[in-house]
Amino acid sequence: RCDCDCVGGCVCGDGHVRPGGQGKGVRCAISHYIRLTRNGNRLEYIYDKLKDIRGVSIVEPFPLSESGFLGVHSLDQVKNFFENSPKEPNQVFRFDRETEMNLHTLRTLQLSAGAVLDSVDAILAGNTTNAFCVGYGGHHASYNKSHGFCFSNPIAIGVDYALSRDVKNIAILDI
């Protein structure tokens, strides 16, 4: 159970609500995010909640190829992802003290970027009017550096792709 004072409700799935002081909800969300990530059930929890919302369809994205990362990320950076991606469960590759790849990181990066491109395609084809991609944010990643827990930037990859498809207006909400 949550040991902090949540404002509103917890994101951990325990289903409890406790009164609390201003600003405590942010700390609660962060601590639960860490717990969910460590337990490996963060995405399962999100998908479980999304499937109950009428009108939401969950689509399996395609994994972005190595060449799909180029343009937004340098050739050296992309090679770094693919050549240093751990192949064994207990292996890690560190970009810095915060940013380390494990056995599942590369696939997560590929699926997160693929989901954004799938969403752009679906909107441009008129199959939907909006999309919500659950996955990896990546807003601290730059052209040639992974840092701040971010390896690549799937949002920037999606913007680059949308611009190549002649999209004129793009809004990004990073919260």
CSV table of N, CA and C in Angstrom, one decimal:
chain,number,residue,atom,x,y,z
A,1,ARG,N,0.8,-1.2,0.0
A,1,ARG,CA,0.0,0.0,0.0
A,1,ARG,C,0.9,1.2,0.0
A,2,CYS,N,0.3,2.3,-0.5
A,2,CYS,CA,1.0,3.6,-0.6
A,2,CYS,C,1.2,4.1,0.8
A,3,ASP,N,2.5,4.6,1.0
A,3,ASP,CA,2.8,5.2,2.3
A,3,ASP,C,2.8,6.7,2.3
A,4,CYS,N,2.4,7.3,1.2
A,4,CYS,CA,2.4,8.8,1.1
A,4,CYS,C,1.0,9.3,1.1
A,5,ASP,N,0.8,10.6,1.2
A,5,ASP,CA,-0.5,11.2,1.2
A,5,ASP,C,-0.9,11.6,-0.2
A,6,CYS,N,-1.7,10.8,-0.8
A,6,CYS,CA,-2.2,11.0,-2.2
A,6,CYS,C,-3.2,12.1,-2.2
A,7,VAL,N,-3.2,12.9,-3.2
A,7,VAL,CA,-4.2,13.9,-3.5
A,7,VAL,C,-5.0,13.3,-4.6
A,8,GLY,N,-6.3,13.0,-4.4
A,8,GLY,CA,-7.1,12.4,-5.5
A,8,GLY,C,-7.1,10.9,-5.5
A,9,GLY,N,-6.1,10.3,-6.1
A,9,GLY,CA,-6.0,8.9,-6.1
A,9,GLY,C,-4.6,8.4,-6.5
A,10,CYS,N,-4.4,7.2,-6.3
A,10,CYS,CA,-3.1,6.6,-6.6
A,10,CYS,C,-3.1,6.0,-8.0
A,11,VAL,N,-1.9,5.9,-8.6
A,11,VAL,CA,-1.8,5.3,-9.9
A,11,VAL,C,-1.3,3.9,-9.8
A,12,CYS,N,-1.1,3.4,-8.6
A,12,CYS,CA,-0.5,2.1,-8.4
A,12,CYS,C,-1.5,0.9,-8.6
A,13,GLY,N,-2.8,1.2,-8.6
A,13,GLY,CA,-3.7,0.2,-8.7
A,13,GLY,C,-4.3,-0.4,-7.4
A,14,ASP,N,-3.8,0.1,-6.3
A,14,ASP,CA,-4.3,-0.3,-5.0
A,14,ASP,C,-5.7,0.1,-4.7
A,15,GLY,N,-6.2,1.1,-5.5
A,15,GLY,CA,-7.5,1.5,-5.4
A,15,GLY,C,-7.9,2.4,-4.2
A,16,HIS,N,-6.9,2.9,-3.4
A,16,HIS,CA,-7.2,3.7,-2.2
A,16,HIS,C,-7.0,5.2,-2.5
A,17,VAL,N,-7.7,5.9,-1.7
A,17,VAL,CA,-7.6,7.4,-1.8
A,17,VAL,C,-7.4,7.9,-0.4
A,18,ARG,N,-6.4,8.7,-0.2
A,18,ARG,CA,-6.1,9.3,1.1
A,18,ARG,C,-6.0,10.8,1.0
A,19,PRO,N,-6.6,11.5,1.9
A,19,PRO,CA,-6.4,13.0,1.9
A,19,PRO,C,-5.0,13.4,2.1
A,20,GLY,N,-4.6,14.5,1.5
A,20,GLY,CA,-3.2,14.9,1.7
A,20,GLY,C,-3.0,16.4,1.4
A,21,GLY,N,-1.8,16.8,1.7
A,21,GLY,CA,-1.5,18.2,1.5
A,21,GLY,C,-1.2,18.5,0.0
A,22,GLN,N,-1.1,19.8,-0.3
A,22,GLN,CA,-0.9,20.2,-1.7
A,22,GLN,C,0.5,19.7,-2.2
A,23,GLY,N,0.6,19.2,-3.4
A,23,GLY,CA,1.9,18.8,-3.9
A,23,GLY,C,2.2,17.3,-3.6
A,24,LYS,N,1.5,16.7,-2.7
A,24,LYS,CA,1.9,15.3,-2.4
A,24,LYS,C,1.5,14.3,-3.5
A,25,GLY,N,0.5,14.7,-4.3
A,25,GLY,CA,0.1,13.8,-5.4
A,25,GLY,C,1.2,13.5,-6.4
A,26,VAL,N,2.0,14.5,-6.7
A,26,VAL,CA,3.1,14.4,-7.6
A,26,VAL,C,4.1,13.4,-7.1
A,27,ARG,N,4.5,13.5,-5.8
A,27,ARG,CA,5.4,12.6,-5.2
A,27,ARG,C,4.9,11.1,-5.3
A,28,CYS,N,3.6,11.0,-5.0
A,28,CYS,CA,2.9,9.7,-5.0
A,28,CYS,C,3.0,9.1,-6.4
A,29,ALA,N,2.7,9.9,-7.4
A,29,ALA,CA,2.7,9.4,-8.8
A,29,ALA,C,4.1,8.9,-9.2
A,30,ILE,N,5.1,9.7,-8.8
A,30,ILE,CA,6.5,9.3,-9.1
A,30,ILE,C,6.9,8.1,-8.4
A,31,SER,N,6.6,8.0,-7.1
A,31,SER,CA,7.0,6.8,-6.3
A,31,SER,C,6.2,5.5,-6.9
A,32,HIS,N,5.0,5.7,-7.3
A,32,HIS,CA,4.3,4.5,-7.8
A,32,HIS,C,4.8,4.2,-9.2
A,33,TYR,N,5.2,5.2,-10.0
A,33,TYR,CA,5.7,5.0,-11.3
A,33,TYR,C,7.0,4.1,-11.2
A,34,ILE,N,7.8,4.5,-10.2
A,34,ILE,CA,9.1,3.7,-10.0
A,34,ILE,C,8.7,2.3,-9.5
A,35,ARG,N,7.7,2.1,-8.6
A,35,ARG,CA,7.3,0.8,-8.2
A,35,ARG,C,6.8,0.0,-9.3
A,36,LEU,N,6.0,0.5,-10.2
A,36,LEU,CA,5.4,-0.2,-11.3
A,36,LEU,C,6.5,-0.6,-12.3
A,37,THR,N,7.4,0.3,-12.5
A,37,THR,CA,8.5,0.0,-13.5
A,37,THR,C,9.3,-1.1,-12.9
A,38,ARG,N,9.7,-1.1,-11.7
A,38,ARG,CA,10.5,-2.1,-11.1
A,38,ARG,C,9.8,-3.5,-11.1
A,39,ASN,N,8.5,-3.5,-10.8
A,39,ASN,CA,7.8,-4.7,-10.8
A,39,ASN,C,7.5,-5.2,-12.2
A,40,GLY,N,7.7,-4.4,-13.2
A,40,GLY,CA,7.5,-4.8,-14.6
A,40,GLY,C,6.0,-4.9,-15.0
A,41,ASN,N,5.1,-4.3,-14.3
A,41,ASN,CA,3.7,-4.4,-14.6
A,41,ASN,C,3.1,-3.0,-15.0
A,42,ARG,N,4.0,-2.0,-15.2
A,42,ARG,CA,3.5,-0.7,-15.5
A,42,ARG,C,2.6,-0.7,-16.8
A,43,LEU,N,3.1,-1.2,-17.9
A,43,LEU,CA,2.3,-1.2,-19.1
A,43,LEU,C,1.1,-2.1,-19.0
A,44,GLU,N,1.2,-3.2,-18.3
A,44,GLU,CA,0.0,-4.1,-18.2
A,44,GLU,C,-1.1,-3.3,-17.4
A,45,TYR,N,-0.7,-2.6,-16.4
A,45,TYR,CA,-1.7,-1.8,-15.7
A,45,TYR,C,-2.3,-0.7,-16.6
A,46,ILE,N,-1.5,0.0,-17.4
A,46,ILE,CA,-2.1,1.0,-18.3
A,46,ILE,C,-3.0,0.4,-19.3
A,47,TYR,N,-2.6,-0.7,-19.9
A,47,TYR,CA,-3.4,-1.4,-20.9
A,47,TYR,C,-4.7,-1.9,-20.3
A,48,ASP,N,-4.7,-2.4,-19.1
A,48,ASP,CA,-5.8,-2.9,-18.4
A,48,ASP,C,-6.9,-1.8,-18.2
A,49,LYS,N,-6.4,-0.6,-17.8
A,49,LYS,CA,-7.3,0.5,-17.7
A,49,LYS,C,-7.8,1.1,-19.0
A,50,LEU,N,-7.0,1.1,-20.0
A,50,LEU,CA,-7.4,1.6,-21.3
A,50,LEU,C,-8.5,0.7,-22.0
A,51,LYS,N,-8.4,-0.6,-21.8
A,51,LYS,CA,-9.3,-1.5,-22.5
A,51,LYS,C,-10.7,-1.3,-22.0
A,52,ASP,N,-10.9,-0.7,-20.9
A,52,ASP,CA,-12.3,-0.5,-20.3
A,52,ASP,C,-12.9,0.8,-20.8
A,53,ILE,N,-12.1,1.6,-21.6
A,53,ILE,CA,-12.6,2.9,-22.1
A,53,ILE,C,-13.3,2.7,-23.4
A,54,ARG,N,-14.5,3.0,-23.6
A,54,ARG,CA,-15.3,2.9,-24.8
A,54,ARG,C,-14.6,3.7,-25.9
A,55,GLY,N,-14.5,3.1,-27.1
A,55,GLY,CA,-13.9,3.9,-28.2
A,55,GLY,C,-12.4,3.8,-28.3
A,56,VAL,N,-11.7,3.2,-27.3
A,56,VAL,CA,-10.3,3.1,-27.4
A,56,VAL,C,-9.9,1.7,-28.0
A,57,SER,N,-9.1,1.7,-29.0
A,57,SER,CA,-8.6,0.4,-29.6
A,57,SER,C,-7.1,0.4,-29.4
A,58,ILE,N,-6.6,-0.8,-29.0
A,58,ILE,CA,-5.2,-1.0,-28.7
A,58,ILE,C,-4.6,-1.7,-29.9
A,59,VAL,N,-3.6,-1.1,-30.5
A,59,VAL,CA,-3.0,-1.6,-31.8
A,59,VAL,C,-1.6,-1.9,-31.5
A,60,GLU,N,-1.1,-3.1,-32.0
A,60,GLU,CA,0.3,-3.5,-31.9
A,60,GLU,C,1.1,-2.7,-32.9
A,61,PRO,N,2.1,-1.9,-32.5
A,61,PRO,CA,2.8,-1.2,-33.5
A,61,PRO,C,3.9,-2.0,-34.1
A,62,PHE,N,4.4,-1.5,-35.2
A,62,PHE,CA,5.6,-2.2,-35.9
A,62,PHE,C,6.9,-1.7,-35.2
A,63,PRO,N,7.9,-2.6,-35.2
A,63,PRO,CA,9.2,-2.1,-34.6
A,63,PRO,C,9.9,-1.3,-35.7
A,64,LEU,N,10.3,-0.1,-35.4
A,64,LEU,CA,11.1,0.8,-36.3
A,64,LEU,C,12.4,0.1,-36.6
A,65,SER,N,12.8,0.2,-37.8
A,65,SER,CA,14.1,-0.4,-38.2
A,65,SER,C,15.3,0.5,-37.8
A,66,GLU,N,16.5,0.1,-37.9
A,66,GLU,CA,17.6,0.9,-37.6
A,66,GLU,C,17.7,2.1,-38.4
A,67,SER,N,17.4,2.0,-39.7
A,67,SER,CA,17.4,3.2,-40.6
A,67,SER,C,16.3,4.3,-40.2
A,68,GLY,N,15.2,3.8,-39.6
A,68,GLY,CA,14.2,4.7,-39.2
A,68,GLY,C,14.6,5.7,-38.1
A,69,PHE,N,15.6,5.4,-37.4
A,69,PHE,CA,16.1,6.4,-36.3
A,69,PHE,C,17.0,7.5,-36.9
A,70,LEU,N,17.5,7.2,-38.1
A,70,LEU,CA,18.4,8.2,-38.7
A,70,LEU,C,17.7,9.5,-39.1
A,71,GLY,N,18.4,10.6,-39.0
A,71,GLY,CA,17.8,11.9,-39.3
A,71,GLY,C,17.6,12.6,-38.0
A,72,VAL,N,16.9,12.0,-37.1
A,72,VAL,CA,16.6,12.5,-35.8
A,72,VAL,C,17.8,12.2,-34.9
A,73,HIS,N,18.5,11.1,-35.2
A,73,HIS,CA,19.6,10.6,-34.4
A,73,HIS,C,20.8,10.3,-35.3
A,74,SER,N,22.0,10.6,-34.9
A,74,SER,CA,23.2,10.4,-35.7
A,74,SER,C,23.4,8.9,-36.0
A,75,LEU,N,24.2,8.7,-37.0
A,75,LEU,CA,24.6,7.3,-37.4
A,75,LEU,C,25.3,6.6,-36.2
A,76,ASP,N,26.2,7.4,-35.6
A,76,ASP,CA,27.0,6.8,-34.4
A,76,ASP,C,26.0,6.5,-33.3
A,77,GLN,N,25.1,7.4,-33.0
A,77,GLN,CA,24.1,7.1,-31.9
A,77,GLN,C,23.3,5.9,-32.2
A,78,VAL,N,22.8,5.8,-33.4
A,78,VAL,CA,21.9,4.6,-33.8
A,78,VAL,C,22.7,3.3,-33.7
A,79,LYS,N,23.9,3.4,-34.2
A,79,LYS,CA,24.8,2.2,-34.1
A,79,LYS,C,25.0,1.8,-32.7
A,80,ASN,N,25.2,2.8,-31.8
A,80,ASN,CA,25.3,2.6,-30.4
A,80,ASN,C,24.1,1.8,-29.8
A,81,PHE,N,22.9,2.1,-30.2
A,81,PHE,CA,21.7,1.4,-29.7
A,81,PHE,C,21.8,-0.1,-30.2
A,82,PHE,N,22.0,-0.3,-31.4
A,82,PHE,CA,21.9,-1.6,-32.0
A,82,PHE,C,23.1,-2.5,-31.7
A,83,GLU,N,24.3,-1.9,-31.7
A,83,GLU,CA,25.5,-2.8,-31.4
A,83,GLU,C,25.7,-3.0,-30.0
A,84,ASN,N,25.3,-2.2,-29.1
A,84,ASN,CA,25.5,-2.4,-27.7
A,84,ASN,C,24.3,-2.8,-26.9
A,85,SER,N,23.2,-3.1,-27.6
A,85,SER,CA,22.0,-3.6,-26.9
A,85,SER,C,22.3,-5.0,-26.3
A,86,PRO,N,22.1,-5.1,-25.0
A,86,PRO,CA,22.4,-6.4,-24.3
A,86,PRO,C,21.6,-7.5,-24.9
A,87,LYS,N,22.3,-8.7,-24.9
A,87,LYS,CA,21.7,-9.9,-25.5
A,87,LYS,C,21.3,-10.9,-24.4
A,88,GLU,N,21.8,-10.7,-23.2
A,88,GLU,CA,21.5,-11.6,-22.1
A,88,GLU,C,20.7,-10.9,-21.0
A,89,PRO,N,19.9,-11.6,-20.2
A,89,PRO,CA,19.0,-10.9,-19.2
A,89,PRO,C,19.8,-10.1,-18.2
A,90,ASN,N,21.0,-10.5,-17.8
A,90,ASN,CA,21.6,-9.7,-16.7
A,90,ASN,C,22.6,-8.7,-17.2
A,91,GLN,N,22.7,-8.5,-18.5
A,91,GLN,CA,23.6,-7.5,-19.1
A,91,GLN,C,23.0,-6.1,-19.1
A,92,VAL,N,23.8,-5.1,-19.0
A,92,VAL,CA,23.4,-3.7,-19.2
A,92,VAL,C,24.4,-3.0,-19.9
A,93,PHE,N,24.0,-2.0,-20.7
A,93,PHE,CA,25.0,-1.0,-21.3
A,93,PHE,C,24.6,0.3,-20.8
A,94,ARG,N,25.6,1.1,-20.3
A,94,ARG,CA,25.4,2.4,-19.7
A,94,ARG,C,25.8,3.5,-20.7
A,95,PHE,N,24.9,4.4,-21.0
A,95,PHE,CA,25.3,5.6,-21.7
A,95,PHE,C,25.8,6.6,-20.7
A,96,ASP,N,25.2,6.7,-19.5
A,96,ASP,CA,25.7,7.5,-18.4
A,96,ASP,C,25.1,6.9,-17.1
A,97,ARG,N,25.3,7.5,-16.0
A,97,ARG,CA,24.9,6.9,-14.7
A,97,ARG,C,23.4,6.7,-14.6
A,98,GLU,N,22.6,7.4,-15.3
A,98,GLU,CA,21.2,7.2,-15.3
A,98,GLU,C,20.6,6.4,-16.4
A,99,THR,N,21.3,6.3,-17.5
A,99,THR,CA,20.7,5.8,-18.8
A,99,THR,C,21.4,4.5,-19.2
A,100,GLU,N,20.7,3.4,-18.9
A,100,GLU,CA,21.3,2.1,-19.2
A,100,GLU,C,20.3,1.3,-19.9
A,101,MET,N,20.8,0.6,-20.9
A,101,MET,CA,19.9,-0.4,-21.7
A,101,MET,C,20.0,-1.7,-21.0
A,102,ASN,N,18.9,-2.4,-21.1
A,102,ASN,CA,18.8,-3.8,-20.7
A,102,ASN,C,18.4,-4.7,-21.9
A,103,LEU,N,18.1,-5.9,-21.6
A,103,LEU,CA,17.7,-6.8,-22.7
A,103,LEU,C,16.5,-6.3,-23.5
A,104,HIS,N,15.6,-5.6,-22.9
A,104,HIS,CA,14.3,-5.2,-23.5
A,104,HIS,C,14.3,-3.8,-24.0
A,105,THR,N,15.3,-3.0,-23.8
A,105,THR,CA,15.3,-1.6,-24.1
A,105,THR,C,15.2,-1.3,-25.6
A,106,LEU,N,16.1,-2.0,-26.4
A,106,LEU,CA,16.1,-1.8,-27.9
A,106,LEU,C,14.7,-2.0,-28.5
A,107,ARG,N,14.1,-3.1,-28.1
A,107,ARG,CA,12.7,-3.5,-28.6
A,107,ARG,C,11.7,-2.4,-28.2
A,108,THR,N,11.8,-1.9,-27.0
A,108,THR,CA,11.0,-0.9,-26.5
A,108,THR,C,11.1,0.4,-27.3
A,109,LEU,N,12.4,0.8,-27.6
A,109,LEU,CA,12.6,2.0,-28.4
A,109,LEU,C,12.0,1.8,-29.8
A,110,GLN,N,12.2,0.6,-30.4
A,110,GLN,CA,11.7,0.3,-31.8
A,110,GLN,C,10.1,0.4,-31.8
A,111,LEU,N,9.5,-0.2,-30.8
A,111,LEU,CA,8.0,-0.2,-30.8
A,111,LEU,C,7.5,1.1,-30.4
A,112,SER,N,8.1,1.9,-29.5
A,112,SER,CA,7.6,3.2,-29.2
A,112,SER,C,7.7,4.1,-30.4
A,113,ALA,N,8.8,4.1,-31.2
A,113,ALA,CA,8.8,5.0,-32.4
A,113,ALA,C,7.9,4.5,-33.4
A,114,GLY,N,7.8,3.1,-33.6
A,114,GLY,CA,6.8,2.6,-34.5
A,114,GLY,C,5.4,2.9,-34.2
A,115,ALA,N,5.0,3.0,-32.9
A,115,ALA,CA,3.7,3.4,-32.5
A,115,ALA,C,3.4,4.8,-33.0
A,116,VAL,N,4.4,5.7,-32.8
A,116,VAL,CA,4.1,7.1,-33.2
A,116,VAL,C,3.9,7.2,-34.7
A,117,LEU,N,4.8,6.5,-35.5
A,117,LEU,CA,4.6,6.5,-37.0
A,117,LEU,C,3.3,5.9,-37.4
A,118,ASP,N,2.9,4.8,-36.8
A,118,ASP,CA,1.6,4.2,-37.0
A,118,ASP,C,0.5,5.1,-36.8
A,119,SER,N,0.6,5.9,-35.7
A,119,SER,CA,-0.4,6.9,-35.4
A,119,SER,C,-0.5,8.0,-36.4
A,120,VAL,N,0.6,8.5,-36.8
A,120,VAL,CA,0.6,9.5,-37.9
A,120,VAL,C,-0.1,9.0,-39.1
A,121,ASP,N,0.3,7.8,-39.5
A,121,ASP,CA,-0.3,7.1,-40.7
A,121,ASP,C,-1.8,7.0,-40.6
A,122,ALA,N,-2.3,6.5,-39.4
A,122,ALA,CA,-3.7,6.3,-39.2
A,122,ALA,C,-4.5,7.6,-39.2
A,123,ILE,N,-3.9,8.7,-38.7
A,123,ILE,CA,-4.6,10.0,-38.7
A,123,ILE,C,-4.7,10.5,-40.2
A,124,LEU,N,-3.5,10.4,-40.9
A,124,LEU,CA,-3.5,11.0,-42.2
A,124,LEU,C,-4.4,10.2,-43.2
A,125,ALA,N,-4.6,8.9,-42.9
A,125,ALA,CA,-5.4,8.0,-43.7
A,125,ALA,C,-6.9,8.2,-43.4
A,126,GLY,N,-7.2,9.0,-42.3
A,126,GLY,CA,-8.6,9.2,-41.9
A,126,GLY,C,-9.2,8.0,-41.1
A,127,ASN,N,-8.3,7.1,-40.6
A,127,ASN,CA,-8.8,6.0,-39.8
A,127,ASN,C,-9.1,6.4,-38.4
A,128,THR,N,-8.6,7.5,-38.0
A,128,THR,CA,-8.9,8.0,-36.6
A,128,THR,C,-8.6,9.5,-36.6
A,129,THR,N,-9.1,10.2,-35.6
A,129,THR,CA,-8.8,11.6,-35.5
A,129,THR,C,-7.8,12.0,-34.5
A,130,ASN,N,-7.4,11.0,-33.6
A,130,ASN,CA,-6.4,11.2,-32.6
A,130,ASN,C,-5.8,9.9,-32.2
A,131,ALA,N,-4.7,10.0,-31.5
A,131,ALA,CA,-4.0,8.8,-31.0
A,131,ALA,C,-3.3,9.1,-29.7
A,132,PHE,N,-3.1,8.1,-28.9
A,132,PHE,CA,-2.4,8.1,-27.7
A,132,PHE,C,-1.4,7.0,-27.7
A,133,CYS,N,-0.1,7.2,-27.6
A,133,CYS,CA,0.9,6.2,-27.6
A,133,CYS,C,1.4,6.0,-26.2
A,134,VAL,N,1.2,4.7,-25.7
A,134,VAL,CA,1.8,4.3,-24.4
A,134,VAL,C,3.1,3.7,-24.7
A,135,GLY,N,4.1,4.3,-24.1
A,135,GLY,CA,5.5,3.7,-24.3
A,135,GLY,C,6.5,4.6,-23.7
A,136,TYR,N,7.5,4.9,-24.5
A,136,TYR,CA,8.7,5.5,-24.1
A,136,TYR,C,8.7,7.0,-24.6
A,137,GLY,N,8.9,7.9,-23.7
A,137,GLY,CA,8.9,9.4,-24.1
A,137,GLY,C,10.1,9.9,-24.8
A,138,GLY,N,11.3,9.8,-24.2
A,138,GLY,CA,12.5,10.1,-24.8
A,138,GLY,C,12.9,11.6,-25.0
A,139,HIS,N,12.2,12.5,-24.3
A,139,HIS,CA,12.4,13.9,-24.5
A,139,HIS,C,13.8,14.5,-24.1
A,140,HIS,N,14.6,13.7,-23.4
A,140,HIS,CA,16.0,14.2,-23.0
A,140,HIS,C,17.0,13.7,-24.0
A,141,ALA,N,16.6,12.8,-24.9
A,141,ALA,CA,17.6,12.3,-25.9
A,141,ALA,C,17.8,13.4,-27.0
A,142,SER,N,19.1,13.5,-27.4
A,142,SER,CA,19.4,14.5,-28.5
A,142,SER,C,19.9,13.7,-29.7
A,143,TYR,N,20.3,14.5,-30.7
A,143,TYR,CA,20.8,14.0,-32.0
A,143,TYR,C,21.9,12.9,-31.8
A,144,ASN,N,22.8,13.2,-30.9
A,144,ASN,CA,23.9,12.3,-30.8
A,144,ASN,C,24.2,11.8,-29.4
A,145,LYS,N,23.2,12.0,-28.5
A,145,LYS,CA,23.5,11.6,-27.1
A,145,LYS,C,22.2,11.1,-26.4
A,146,SER,N,22.4,10.0,-25.6
A,146,SER,CA,21.3,9.5,-24.8
A,146,SER,C,21.7,9.9,-23.3
A,147,HIS,N,20.7,10.5,-22.7
A,147,HIS,CA,20.9,10.9,-21.3
A,147,HIS,C,19.5,11.2,-20.6
A,148,GLY,N,19.6,11.3,-19.3
A,148,GLY,CA,18.3,11.6,-18.6
A,148,GLY,C,17.3,10.5,-18.7
A,149,PHE,N,17.7,9.3,-18.7
A,149,PHE,CA,16.9,8.1,-18.8
A,149,PHE,C,16.3,7.9,-20.2
A,150,CYS,N,16.8,8.7,-21.2
A,150,CYS,CA,16.2,8.7,-22.5
A,150,CYS,C,17.3,8.3,-23.6
A,151,PHE,N,16.9,7.4,-24.4
A,151,PHE,CA,17.9,6.9,-25.4
A,151,PHE,C,17.6,7.5,-26.8
A,152,SER,N,16.4,7.5,-27.2
A,152,SER,CA,16.0,8.0,-28.5
A,152,SER,C,14.8,8.9,-28.3
A,153,ASN,N,14.4,9.6,-29.3
A,153,ASN,CA,13.2,10.5,-29.1
A,153,ASN,C,12.1,10.1,-30.1
A,154,PRO,N,11.2,9.2,-29.8
A,154,PRO,CA,10.2,8.8,-30.7
A,154,PRO,C,9.3,9.9,-31.1
A,155,ILE,N,9.1,10.9,-30.3
A,155,ILE,CA,8.2,12.0,-30.7
A,155,ILE,C,8.9,12.8,-31.8
A,156,ALA,N,10.2,13.1,-31.6
A,156,ALA,CA,10.9,13.8,-32.7
A,156,ALA,C,10.9,13.0,-34.0
A,157,ILE,N,11.0,11.7,-33.9
A,157,ILE,CA,11.0,10.8,-35.1
A,157,ILE,C,9.6,11.0,-35.7
A,158,GLY,N,8.6,11.0,-34.9
A,158,GLY,CA,7.2,11.2,-35.5
A,158,GLY,C,7.0,12.5,-36.1
A,159,VAL,N,7.5,13.6,-35.5
A,159,VAL,CA,7.4,14.9,-36.1
A,159,VAL,C,8.1,15.0,-37.4
A,160,ASP,N,9.3,14.4,-37.5
A,160,ASP,CA,10.1,14.4,-38.7
A,160,ASP,C,9.3,13.6,-39.8
A,161,TYR,N,8.7,12.5,-39.4
A,161,TYR,CA,7.9,11.7,-40.3
A,161,TYR,C,6.7,12.5,-40.8
A,162,ALA,N,6.0,13.1,-39.9
A,162,ALA,CA,4.8,13.9,-40.3
A,162,ALA,C,5.2,15.0,-41.2
A,163,LEU,N,6.3,15.7,-40.9
A,163,LEU,CA,6.7,16.8,-41.8
A,163,LEU,C,7.0,16.3,-43.2
A,164,SER,N,7.6,15.1,-43.3
A,164,SER,CA,7.9,14.5,-44.6
A,164,SER,C,6.6,14.1,-45.3
A,165,ARG,N,5.5,14.0,-44.6
A,165,ARG,CA,4.2,13.7,-45.2
A,165,ARG,C,3.4,15.0,-45.4
A,166,ASP,N,4.0,16.1,-45.4
A,166,ASP,CA,3.5,17.4,-45.6
A,166,ASP,C,2.4,17.9,-44.6
A,167,VAL,N,2.6,17.4,-43.4
A,167,VAL,CA,1.7,17.9,-42.3
A,167,VAL,C,2.2,19.3,-41.9
A,168,LYS,N,1.3,20.2,-41.8
A,168,LYS,CA,1.7,21.7,-41.6
A,168,LYS,C,1.6,22.1,-40.2
A,169,ASN,N,0.7,21.5,-39.4
A,169,ASN,CA,0.5,21.9,-38.0
A,169,ASN,C,0.7,20.7,-37.1
A,170,ILE,N,1.6,20.8,-36.2
A,170,ILE,CA,2.0,19.8,-35.2
A,170,ILE,C,2.0,20.4,-33.8
A,171,ALA,N,1.4,19.8,-32.9
A,171,ALA,CA,1.5,20.2,-31.5
A,171,ALA,C,2.0,19.1,-30.6
A,172,ILE,N,2.9,19.4,-29.7
A,172,ILE,CA,3.4,18.4,-28.8
A,172,ILE,C,3.1,18.8,-27.4
A,173,LEU,N,2.5,17.9,-26.6
A,173,LEU,CA,2.2,18.2,-25.2
A,173,LEU,C,3.1,17.3,-24.4
A,174,ASP,N,4.1,17.8,-23.7
A,174,ASP,CA,5.1,17.0,-23.0
A,174,ASP,C,4.8,17.3,-21.5
A,175,ILE,N,4.1,16.4,-20.8
A,175,ILE,CA,3.8,16.6,-19.4
A,175,ILE,C,4.3,15.5,-18.6
